[in-house]
Coordinates of C-alpha atoms and ligand atoms in Angstrom, one line a residue:
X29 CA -15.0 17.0 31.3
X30 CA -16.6 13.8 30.0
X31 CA -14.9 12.6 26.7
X32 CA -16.4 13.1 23.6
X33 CA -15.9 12.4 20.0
X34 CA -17.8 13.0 16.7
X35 CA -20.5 10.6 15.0
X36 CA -19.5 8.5 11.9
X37 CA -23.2 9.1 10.9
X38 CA -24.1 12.4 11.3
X39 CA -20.8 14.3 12.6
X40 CA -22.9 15.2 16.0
X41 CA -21.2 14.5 19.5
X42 CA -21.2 11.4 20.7
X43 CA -20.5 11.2 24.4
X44 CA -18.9 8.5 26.5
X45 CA -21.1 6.5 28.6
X46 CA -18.9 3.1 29.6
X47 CA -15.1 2.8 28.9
X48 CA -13.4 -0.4 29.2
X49 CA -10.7 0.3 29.1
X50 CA -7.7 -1.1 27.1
X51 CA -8.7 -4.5 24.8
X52 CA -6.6 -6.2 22.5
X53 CA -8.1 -7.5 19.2
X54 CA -10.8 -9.6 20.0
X55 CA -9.9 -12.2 16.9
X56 CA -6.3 -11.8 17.8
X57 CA -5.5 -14.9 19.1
X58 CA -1.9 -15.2 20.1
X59 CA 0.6 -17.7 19.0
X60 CA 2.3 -19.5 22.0
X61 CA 5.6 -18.0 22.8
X62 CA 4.8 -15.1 20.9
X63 CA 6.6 -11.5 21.9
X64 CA 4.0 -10.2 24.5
X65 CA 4.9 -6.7 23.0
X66 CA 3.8 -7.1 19.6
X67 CA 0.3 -7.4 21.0
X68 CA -2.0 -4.3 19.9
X69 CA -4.5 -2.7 22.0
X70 CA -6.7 -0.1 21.6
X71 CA -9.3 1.9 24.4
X72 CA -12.6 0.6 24.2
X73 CA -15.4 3.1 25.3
X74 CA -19.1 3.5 24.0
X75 CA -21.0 6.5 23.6
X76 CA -24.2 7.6 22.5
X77 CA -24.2 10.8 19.6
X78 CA -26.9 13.7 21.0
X79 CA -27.7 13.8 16.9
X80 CA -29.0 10.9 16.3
X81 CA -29.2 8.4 19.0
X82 CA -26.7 6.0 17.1
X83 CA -24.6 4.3 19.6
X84 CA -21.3 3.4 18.9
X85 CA -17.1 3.1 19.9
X86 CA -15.2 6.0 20.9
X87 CA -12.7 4.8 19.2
X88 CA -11.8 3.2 15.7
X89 CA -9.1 0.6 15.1
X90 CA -7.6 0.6 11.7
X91 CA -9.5 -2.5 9.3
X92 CA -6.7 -3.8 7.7
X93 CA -5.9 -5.3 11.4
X94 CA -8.8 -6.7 12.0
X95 CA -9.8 -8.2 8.7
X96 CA -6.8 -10.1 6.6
X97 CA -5.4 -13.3 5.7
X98 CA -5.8 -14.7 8.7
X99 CA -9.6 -13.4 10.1
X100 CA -10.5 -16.7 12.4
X101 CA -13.9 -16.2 12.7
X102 CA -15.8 -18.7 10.3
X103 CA -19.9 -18.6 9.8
X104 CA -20.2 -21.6 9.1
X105 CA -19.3 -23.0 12.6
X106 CA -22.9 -23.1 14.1
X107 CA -25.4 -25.6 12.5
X108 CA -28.6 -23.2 14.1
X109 CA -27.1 -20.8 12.3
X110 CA -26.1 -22.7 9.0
X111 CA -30.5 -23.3 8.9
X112 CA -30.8 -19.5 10.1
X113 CA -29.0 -18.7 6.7
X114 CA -30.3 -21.2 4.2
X115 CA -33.5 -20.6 5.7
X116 CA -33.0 -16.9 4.9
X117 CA -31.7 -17.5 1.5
X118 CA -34.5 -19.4 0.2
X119 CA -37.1 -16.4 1.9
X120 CA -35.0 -14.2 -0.7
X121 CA -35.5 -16.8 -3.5
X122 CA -39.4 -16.7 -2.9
X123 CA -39.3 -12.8 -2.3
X124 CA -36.9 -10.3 -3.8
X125 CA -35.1 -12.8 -6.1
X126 CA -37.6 -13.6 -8.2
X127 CA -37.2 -11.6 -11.4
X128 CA -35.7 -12.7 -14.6
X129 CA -32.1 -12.5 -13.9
X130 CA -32.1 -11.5 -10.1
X131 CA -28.7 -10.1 -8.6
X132 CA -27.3 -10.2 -5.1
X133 CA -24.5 -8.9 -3.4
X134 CA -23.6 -9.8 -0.1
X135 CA -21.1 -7.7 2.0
X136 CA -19.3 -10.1 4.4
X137 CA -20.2 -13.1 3.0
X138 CA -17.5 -15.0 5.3
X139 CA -17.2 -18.8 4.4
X140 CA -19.9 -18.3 2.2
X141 CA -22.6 -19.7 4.9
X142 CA -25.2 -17.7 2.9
X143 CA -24.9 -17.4 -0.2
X144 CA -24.0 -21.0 -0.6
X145 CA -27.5 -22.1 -0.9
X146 CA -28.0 -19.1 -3.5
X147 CA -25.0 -20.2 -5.5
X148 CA -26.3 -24.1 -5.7
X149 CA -29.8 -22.6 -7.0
X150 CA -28.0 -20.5 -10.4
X151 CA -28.5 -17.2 -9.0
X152 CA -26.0 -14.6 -10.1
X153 CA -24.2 -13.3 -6.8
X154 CA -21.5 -11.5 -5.8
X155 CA -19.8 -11.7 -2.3
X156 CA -17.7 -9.2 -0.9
X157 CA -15.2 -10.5 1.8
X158 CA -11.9 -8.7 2.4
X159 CA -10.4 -11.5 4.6
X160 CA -8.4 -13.4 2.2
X161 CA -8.9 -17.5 4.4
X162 CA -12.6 -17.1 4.8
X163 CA -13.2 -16.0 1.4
X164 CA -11.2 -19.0 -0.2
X165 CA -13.2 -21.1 1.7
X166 CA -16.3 -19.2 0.4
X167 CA -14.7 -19.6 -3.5
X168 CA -13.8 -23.2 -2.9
X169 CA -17.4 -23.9 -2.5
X170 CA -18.8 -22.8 -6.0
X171 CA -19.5 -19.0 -4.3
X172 CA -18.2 -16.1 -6.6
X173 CA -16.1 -13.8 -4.5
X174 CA -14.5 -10.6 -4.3
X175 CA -11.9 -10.3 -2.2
X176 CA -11.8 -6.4 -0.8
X177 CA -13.6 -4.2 1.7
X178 CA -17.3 -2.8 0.3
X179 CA -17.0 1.0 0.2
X180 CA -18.5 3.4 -2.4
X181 CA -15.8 2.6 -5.0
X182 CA -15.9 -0.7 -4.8
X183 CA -20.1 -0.7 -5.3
X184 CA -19.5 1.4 -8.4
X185 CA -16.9 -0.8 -9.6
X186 CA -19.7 -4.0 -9.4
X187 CA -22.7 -2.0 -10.5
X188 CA -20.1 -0.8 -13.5
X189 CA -19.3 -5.0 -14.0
X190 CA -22.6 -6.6 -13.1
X191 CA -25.4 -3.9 -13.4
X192 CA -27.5 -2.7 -10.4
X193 CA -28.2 -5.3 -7.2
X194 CA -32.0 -6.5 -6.2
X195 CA -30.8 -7.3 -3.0
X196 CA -27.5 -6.3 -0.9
X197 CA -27.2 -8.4 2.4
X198 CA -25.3 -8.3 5.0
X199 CA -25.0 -10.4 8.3
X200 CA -23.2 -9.0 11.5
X201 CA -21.2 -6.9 9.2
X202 CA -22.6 -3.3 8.6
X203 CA -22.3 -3.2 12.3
X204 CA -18.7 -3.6 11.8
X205 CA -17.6 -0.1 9.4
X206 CA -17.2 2.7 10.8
X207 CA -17.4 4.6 7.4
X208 CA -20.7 4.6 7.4
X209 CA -21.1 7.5 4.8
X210 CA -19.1 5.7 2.0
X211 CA -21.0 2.4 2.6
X212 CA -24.5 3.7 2.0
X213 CA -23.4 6.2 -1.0
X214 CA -22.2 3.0 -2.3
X215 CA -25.7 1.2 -1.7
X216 CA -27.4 3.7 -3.0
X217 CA -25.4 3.7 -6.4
X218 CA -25.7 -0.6 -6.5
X219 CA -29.0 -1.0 -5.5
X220 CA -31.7 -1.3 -8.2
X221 CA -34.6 1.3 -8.0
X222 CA -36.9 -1.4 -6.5
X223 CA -34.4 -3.4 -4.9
X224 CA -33.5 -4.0 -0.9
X225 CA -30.8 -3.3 1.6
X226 CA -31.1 -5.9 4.3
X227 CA -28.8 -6.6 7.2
X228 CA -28.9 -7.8 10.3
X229 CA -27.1 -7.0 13.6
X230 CA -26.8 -7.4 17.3
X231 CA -29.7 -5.2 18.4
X232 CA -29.4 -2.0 21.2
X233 CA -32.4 -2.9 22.9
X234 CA -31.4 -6.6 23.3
X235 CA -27.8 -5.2 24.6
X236 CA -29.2 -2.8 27.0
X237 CA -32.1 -5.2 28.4
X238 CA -29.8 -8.8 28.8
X239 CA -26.3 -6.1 29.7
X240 CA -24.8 -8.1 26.8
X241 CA -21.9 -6.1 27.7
X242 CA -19.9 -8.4 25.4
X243 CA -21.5 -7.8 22.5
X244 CA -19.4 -4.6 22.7
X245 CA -15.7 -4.9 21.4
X246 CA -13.3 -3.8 18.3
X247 CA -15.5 -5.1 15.2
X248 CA -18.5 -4.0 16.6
X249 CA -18.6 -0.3 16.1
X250 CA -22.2 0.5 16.0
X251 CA -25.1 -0.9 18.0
X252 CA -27.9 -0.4 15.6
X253 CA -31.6 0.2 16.9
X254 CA -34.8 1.3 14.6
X255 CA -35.1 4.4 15.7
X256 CA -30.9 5.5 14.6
X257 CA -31.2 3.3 11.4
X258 CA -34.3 5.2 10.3
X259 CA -32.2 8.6 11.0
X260 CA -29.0 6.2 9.0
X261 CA -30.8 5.8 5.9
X262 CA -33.0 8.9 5.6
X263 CA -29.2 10.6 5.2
X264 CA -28.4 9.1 1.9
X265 CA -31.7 8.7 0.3
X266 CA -32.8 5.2 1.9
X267 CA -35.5 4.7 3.8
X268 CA -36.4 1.8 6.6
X269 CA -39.2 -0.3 5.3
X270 CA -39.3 -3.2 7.2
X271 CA -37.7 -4.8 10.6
X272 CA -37.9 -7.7 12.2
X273 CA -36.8 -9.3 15.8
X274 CA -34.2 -12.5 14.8
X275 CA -33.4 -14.7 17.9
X276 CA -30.1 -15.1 16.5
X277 CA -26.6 -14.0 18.5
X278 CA -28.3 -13.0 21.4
X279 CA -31.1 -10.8 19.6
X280 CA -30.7 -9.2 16.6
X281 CA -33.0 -6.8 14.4
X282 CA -33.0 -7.5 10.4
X283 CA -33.5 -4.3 9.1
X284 CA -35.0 -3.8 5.0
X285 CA -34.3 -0.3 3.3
X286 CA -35.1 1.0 0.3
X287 CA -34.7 4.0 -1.9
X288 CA -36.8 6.6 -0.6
X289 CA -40.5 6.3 -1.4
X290 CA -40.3 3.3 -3.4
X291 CA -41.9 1.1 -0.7
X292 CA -44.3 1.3 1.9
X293 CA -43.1 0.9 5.4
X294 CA -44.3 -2.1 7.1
X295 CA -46.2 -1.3 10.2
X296 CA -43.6 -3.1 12.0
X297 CA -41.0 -0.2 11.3
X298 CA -43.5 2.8 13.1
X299 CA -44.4 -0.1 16.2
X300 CA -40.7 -1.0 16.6
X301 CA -39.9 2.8 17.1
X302 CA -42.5 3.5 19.2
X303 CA -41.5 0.5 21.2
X304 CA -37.9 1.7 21.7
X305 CA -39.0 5.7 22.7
X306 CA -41.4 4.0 25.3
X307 CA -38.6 1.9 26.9
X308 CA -36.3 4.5 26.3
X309 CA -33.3 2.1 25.0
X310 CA -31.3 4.8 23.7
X311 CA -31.8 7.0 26.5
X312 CA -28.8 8.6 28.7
X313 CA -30.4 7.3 32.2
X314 CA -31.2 3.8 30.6
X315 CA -27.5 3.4 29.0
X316 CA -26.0 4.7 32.6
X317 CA -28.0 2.0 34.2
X318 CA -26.6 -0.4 31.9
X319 CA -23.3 0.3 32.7
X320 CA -24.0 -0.2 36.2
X321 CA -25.0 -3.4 35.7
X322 CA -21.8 -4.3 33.5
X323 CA -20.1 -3.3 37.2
X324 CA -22.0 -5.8 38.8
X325 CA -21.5 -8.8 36.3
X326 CA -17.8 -8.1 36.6
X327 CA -17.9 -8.2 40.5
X328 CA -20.1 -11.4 40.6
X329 CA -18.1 -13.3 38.5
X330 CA -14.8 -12.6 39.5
X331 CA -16.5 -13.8 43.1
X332 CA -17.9 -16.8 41.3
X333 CA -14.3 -17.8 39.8
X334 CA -12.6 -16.9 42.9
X335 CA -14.6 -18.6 45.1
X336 CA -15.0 -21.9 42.8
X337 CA -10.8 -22.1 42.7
X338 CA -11.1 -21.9 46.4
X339 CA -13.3 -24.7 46.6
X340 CA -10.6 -26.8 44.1
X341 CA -13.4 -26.9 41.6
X342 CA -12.2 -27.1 37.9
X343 CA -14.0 -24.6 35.4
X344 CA -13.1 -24.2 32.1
X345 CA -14.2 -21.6 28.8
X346 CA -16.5 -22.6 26.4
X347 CA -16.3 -21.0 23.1
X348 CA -13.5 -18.4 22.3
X349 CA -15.7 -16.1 20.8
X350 CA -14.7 -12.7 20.2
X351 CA -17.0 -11.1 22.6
X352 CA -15.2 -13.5 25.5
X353 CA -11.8 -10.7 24.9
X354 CA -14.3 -8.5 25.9
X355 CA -15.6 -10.5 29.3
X356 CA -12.2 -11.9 30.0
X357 CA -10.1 -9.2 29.6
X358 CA -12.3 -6.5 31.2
X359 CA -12.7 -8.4 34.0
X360 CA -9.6 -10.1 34.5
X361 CA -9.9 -14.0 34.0
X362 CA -7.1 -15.7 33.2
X363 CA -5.6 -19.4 32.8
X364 CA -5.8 -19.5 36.6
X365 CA -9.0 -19.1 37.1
X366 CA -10.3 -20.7 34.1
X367 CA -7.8 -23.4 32.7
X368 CA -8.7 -23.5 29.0
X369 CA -11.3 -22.5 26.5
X370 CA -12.8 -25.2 24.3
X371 CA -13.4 -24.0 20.6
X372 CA -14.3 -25.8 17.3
X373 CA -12.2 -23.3 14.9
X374 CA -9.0 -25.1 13.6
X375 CA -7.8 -21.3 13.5
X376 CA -8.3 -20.7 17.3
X377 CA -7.4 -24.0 18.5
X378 CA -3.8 -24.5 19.6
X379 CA -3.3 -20.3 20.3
X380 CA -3.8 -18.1 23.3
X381 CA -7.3 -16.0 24.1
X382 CA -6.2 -12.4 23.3
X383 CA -5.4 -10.5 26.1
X384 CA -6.0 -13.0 28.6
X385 CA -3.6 -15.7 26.8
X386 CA -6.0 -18.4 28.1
X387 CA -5.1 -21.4 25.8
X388 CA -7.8 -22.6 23.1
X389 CA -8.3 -26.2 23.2
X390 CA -10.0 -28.5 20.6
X391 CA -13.4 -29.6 21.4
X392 CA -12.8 -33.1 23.0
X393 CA -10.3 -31.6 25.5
X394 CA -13.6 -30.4 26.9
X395 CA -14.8 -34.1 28.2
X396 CA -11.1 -35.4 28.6
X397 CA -12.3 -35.5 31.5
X398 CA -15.0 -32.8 32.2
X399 CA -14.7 -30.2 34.3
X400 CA -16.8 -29.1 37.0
X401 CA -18.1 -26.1 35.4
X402 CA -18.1 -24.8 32.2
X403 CA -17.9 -20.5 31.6
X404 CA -20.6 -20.5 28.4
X405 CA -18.7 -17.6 26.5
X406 CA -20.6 -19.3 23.2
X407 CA -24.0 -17.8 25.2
X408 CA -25.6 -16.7 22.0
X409 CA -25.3 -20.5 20.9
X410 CA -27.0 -21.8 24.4
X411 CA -29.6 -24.0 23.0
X412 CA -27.4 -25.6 20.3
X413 CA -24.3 -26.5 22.4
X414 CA -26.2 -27.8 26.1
X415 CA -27.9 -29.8 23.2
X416 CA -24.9 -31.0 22.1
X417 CA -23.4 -31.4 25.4
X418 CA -25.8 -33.3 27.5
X419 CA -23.5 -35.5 28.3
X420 CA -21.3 -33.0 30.6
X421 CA -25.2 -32.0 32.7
X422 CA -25.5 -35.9 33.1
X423 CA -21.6 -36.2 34.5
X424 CA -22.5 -33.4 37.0
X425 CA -20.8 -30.6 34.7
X426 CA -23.0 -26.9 35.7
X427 CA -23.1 -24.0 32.9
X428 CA -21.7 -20.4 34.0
X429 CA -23.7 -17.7 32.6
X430 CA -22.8 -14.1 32.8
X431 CA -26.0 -11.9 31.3
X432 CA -28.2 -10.9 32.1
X433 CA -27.0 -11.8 35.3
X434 CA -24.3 -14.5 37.0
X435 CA -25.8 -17.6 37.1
X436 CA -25.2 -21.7 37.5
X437 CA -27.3 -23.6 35.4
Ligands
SAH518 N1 -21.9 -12.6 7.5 C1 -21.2 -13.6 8.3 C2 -19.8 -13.0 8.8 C3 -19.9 -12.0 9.8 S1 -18.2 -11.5 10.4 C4 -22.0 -14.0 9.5 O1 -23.0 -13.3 9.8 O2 -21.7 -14.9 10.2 C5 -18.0 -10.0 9.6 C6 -17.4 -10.1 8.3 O3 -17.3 -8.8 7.6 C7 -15.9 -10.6 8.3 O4 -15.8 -11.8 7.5 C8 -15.1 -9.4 7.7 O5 -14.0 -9.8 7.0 C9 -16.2 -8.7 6.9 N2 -16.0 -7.3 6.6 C10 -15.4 -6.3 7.4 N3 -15.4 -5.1 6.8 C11 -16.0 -5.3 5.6 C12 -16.3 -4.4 4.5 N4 -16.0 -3.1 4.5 N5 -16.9 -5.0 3.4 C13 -17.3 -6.3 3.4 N6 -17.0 -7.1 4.4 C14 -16.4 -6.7 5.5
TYD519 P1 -19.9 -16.5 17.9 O1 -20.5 -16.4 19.2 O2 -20.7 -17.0 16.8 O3 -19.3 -15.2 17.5 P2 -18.2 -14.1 18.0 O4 -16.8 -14.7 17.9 O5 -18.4 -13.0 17.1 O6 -18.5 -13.7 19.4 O7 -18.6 -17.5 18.1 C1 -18.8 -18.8 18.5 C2 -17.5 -19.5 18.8 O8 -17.8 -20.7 19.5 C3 -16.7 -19.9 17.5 O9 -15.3 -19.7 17.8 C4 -17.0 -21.3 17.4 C5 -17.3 -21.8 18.8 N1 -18.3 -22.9 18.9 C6 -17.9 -24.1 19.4 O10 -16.7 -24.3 19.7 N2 -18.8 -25.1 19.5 C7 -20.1 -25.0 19.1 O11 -20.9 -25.9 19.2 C8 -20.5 -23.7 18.6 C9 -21.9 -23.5 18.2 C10 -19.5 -22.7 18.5
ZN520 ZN1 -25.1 11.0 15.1

């Protein structure tokens, strides 16, 4: 019997379509010397709920071990997506935020990347960031911050302190609860009668059409698409009034809801929907498929790598992103078949890749001297970084690319 478990939307089955097996914590980057057995891991498996179409893990890992103190992961790390947030935040000013004493709430706000901009510009704000070292860093730039995890008590709490929210944003961070049901009672009970719940998140038919098989680890819990979020919202009184393709992380879908029939749906919302039923993203045959081709990735590459330390070449990781614990640990690259990963984060640098234990180098070990190919785990940030590193093409250097297929670039 196939496994199955129940939804965290709608309490329908969900059933298993790809399991990956056991994963450590893809942000749990391991101190050198460290006892090998104090390293958690969990089974990561996806399935797809016969409710609702939602998408998500099989299995939950406790928060507080993801998100604490220590959380690596810092927004502010890109420069695309620095502008992809100020650019966002002034959209808001011009749009939503334009009332007499406008209020937004951000869940997630990170290093405060986003609301940054809204800060500098007087607006009253509130961000909501339960790990303690990227919310400082969020504070210590002028951003007002709450340090705890949004669920419905904590959204009654602000609306009780600050009054009802025109806007409540969130980045690549609904995505990551699993207690879905709290979250939006809690929306419902911030959010102004006019006002806007917008996020953005790695989108299901971008996963299932590139295989971004990495996409999928720990934080990520659900992979959102129109069609489920419509189903989401139309649960707690919300409804989906506007989406929009973002070209950020890969491909991503910013998704507007409001309460029920206080907007009008863009036409966007009904085309998107039909788009997605037509290419059948959520479909059983279309996720099998996907996992097929996850299969293949994995069996290319490790040729790839195999072959290229054959051949004495020298290859190293670029960007120890959280999805790499994903594509590294699944399957099986380690420090001898790529020697180090290069990563900007003071918080990574200096520590082992979780799992893996590939060491995490600062950037300009990466050109001390270049290697002969570089494993892009940073894909999402393609444009930005070959930018950046032009000068590794013109020494000879050749990109690794692993979706939607195994390429050298
Ligand atoms: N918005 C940023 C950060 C995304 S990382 C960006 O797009 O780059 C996800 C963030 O969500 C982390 O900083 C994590 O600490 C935070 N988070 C996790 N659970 C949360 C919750 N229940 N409420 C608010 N933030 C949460
Ligand atoms: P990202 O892909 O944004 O997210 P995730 O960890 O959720 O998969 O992570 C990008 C990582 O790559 C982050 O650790 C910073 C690093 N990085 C660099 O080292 N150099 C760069 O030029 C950029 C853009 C990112
Ligand atoms: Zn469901």
């Amino acid at each position: 019997m196939s496994n199955t478990t129940n939804c965290r939307v709608c309490n329908g089955t969900v059933g298993e379509f790809f399991d990956f097996g056991r994963q450590p914590l893809s942000d749990a980057f391991v101190e050198p010397g460290a006892d090998p057995a104090q390293e958690f891991f969990y089974r990561l498996a996806v399935g797809l709920c016969t409710g609702c179409a939602m998408v998500q893990l099989m299995e939950e890992v406790p928060r507080d071990r993801m998100f604490h103190e220590a959380y690596p992961y810092h927004s502010s790390g890109s420069a695309f997506m620095r502008t992809h947030f100020e650019e966002l935040a002034k959209r808001l000013l011009d749009t939503e935020l334009t009332g007499a004493d406008p209020f937004i709430v951000e869940l997630g706000c990170n290093d405060g990347v986003m609301l940054k901009a809204l800060a500098d510009a007087g607006v009253r704000h509130l961000g909501v960031e339960p790990s303690g070292g990227v919310a400082d860093v969020a504070a210590a730039k002028g951003v007002r911050v709450r340090k705890s995890f949004f669920e419905e008590d904590t959204a009654r709490q602000i609306r009780a302190g600050d009054g009802p929210a025109d806007v409540i944003y969130a980045a690549n961070t609904l995505c990551h609860i699993p207690y879905m049901g709290s979250i939006l009672t809690g929306v419902t009970a911030l959010l102004a009668p006019g006002g806007v719940f917008v996020f953005e998140d790695p989108y299901l038919g971008d996963i299932v059409e590139r295989s971004s098989f990495d996409q999928i680890y720990d934080e990520h819990f659900f992979f959102f698409a129109a069609q489920s979020v419509q189903a989401m919202a139309a649960r707690h009184g919300l409804e989906l009034v506007d989406v929009e393709r973002i070209p950020v992380h890969g491909g991503e879908v910013r998704y507007t809801l409001a309460h029920a029939g206080a907007r009008t749906p863009a036409p966007a919302v009904a085309e998107l929907i039909a788009q997605e039923r037509a290419n059948g993203i959520a479909d059983p045959s279309t996720l099998q498929r996907f996992g097929a081709n996850v299969l293949k990735i994995r069996t290319d590459l490790m040729a790839l790598l195999s072959r290229l330390r054959e051949e004495g070449k020298t290859v190293v990781g670029y960007g120890a992103t959280a999805k790499s614990a994903t594509v590294t640990n699944f399957c099986g690259i380690d420090a001898d078949l790529v020697t180090f990963v290069s990563d900007s984060t003071p918080a990574k640098i200096g520590r082992l890749t979780p799992g893996a234990h590939i060491p995490v180098r600062e950037p300009a070990a990466f050109s001390q001297p270049y290697p002969d190919y570089a494993l892009l785990f940073a894909w999402n940030h393609a444009e930005e970084i070959m930018a950046k590193e032009q000068a590794f093409r013109d020494a000879g250097g050749r990109w690794i690319l692993y979706v939607p297929d195994v390429r050298v670039v």
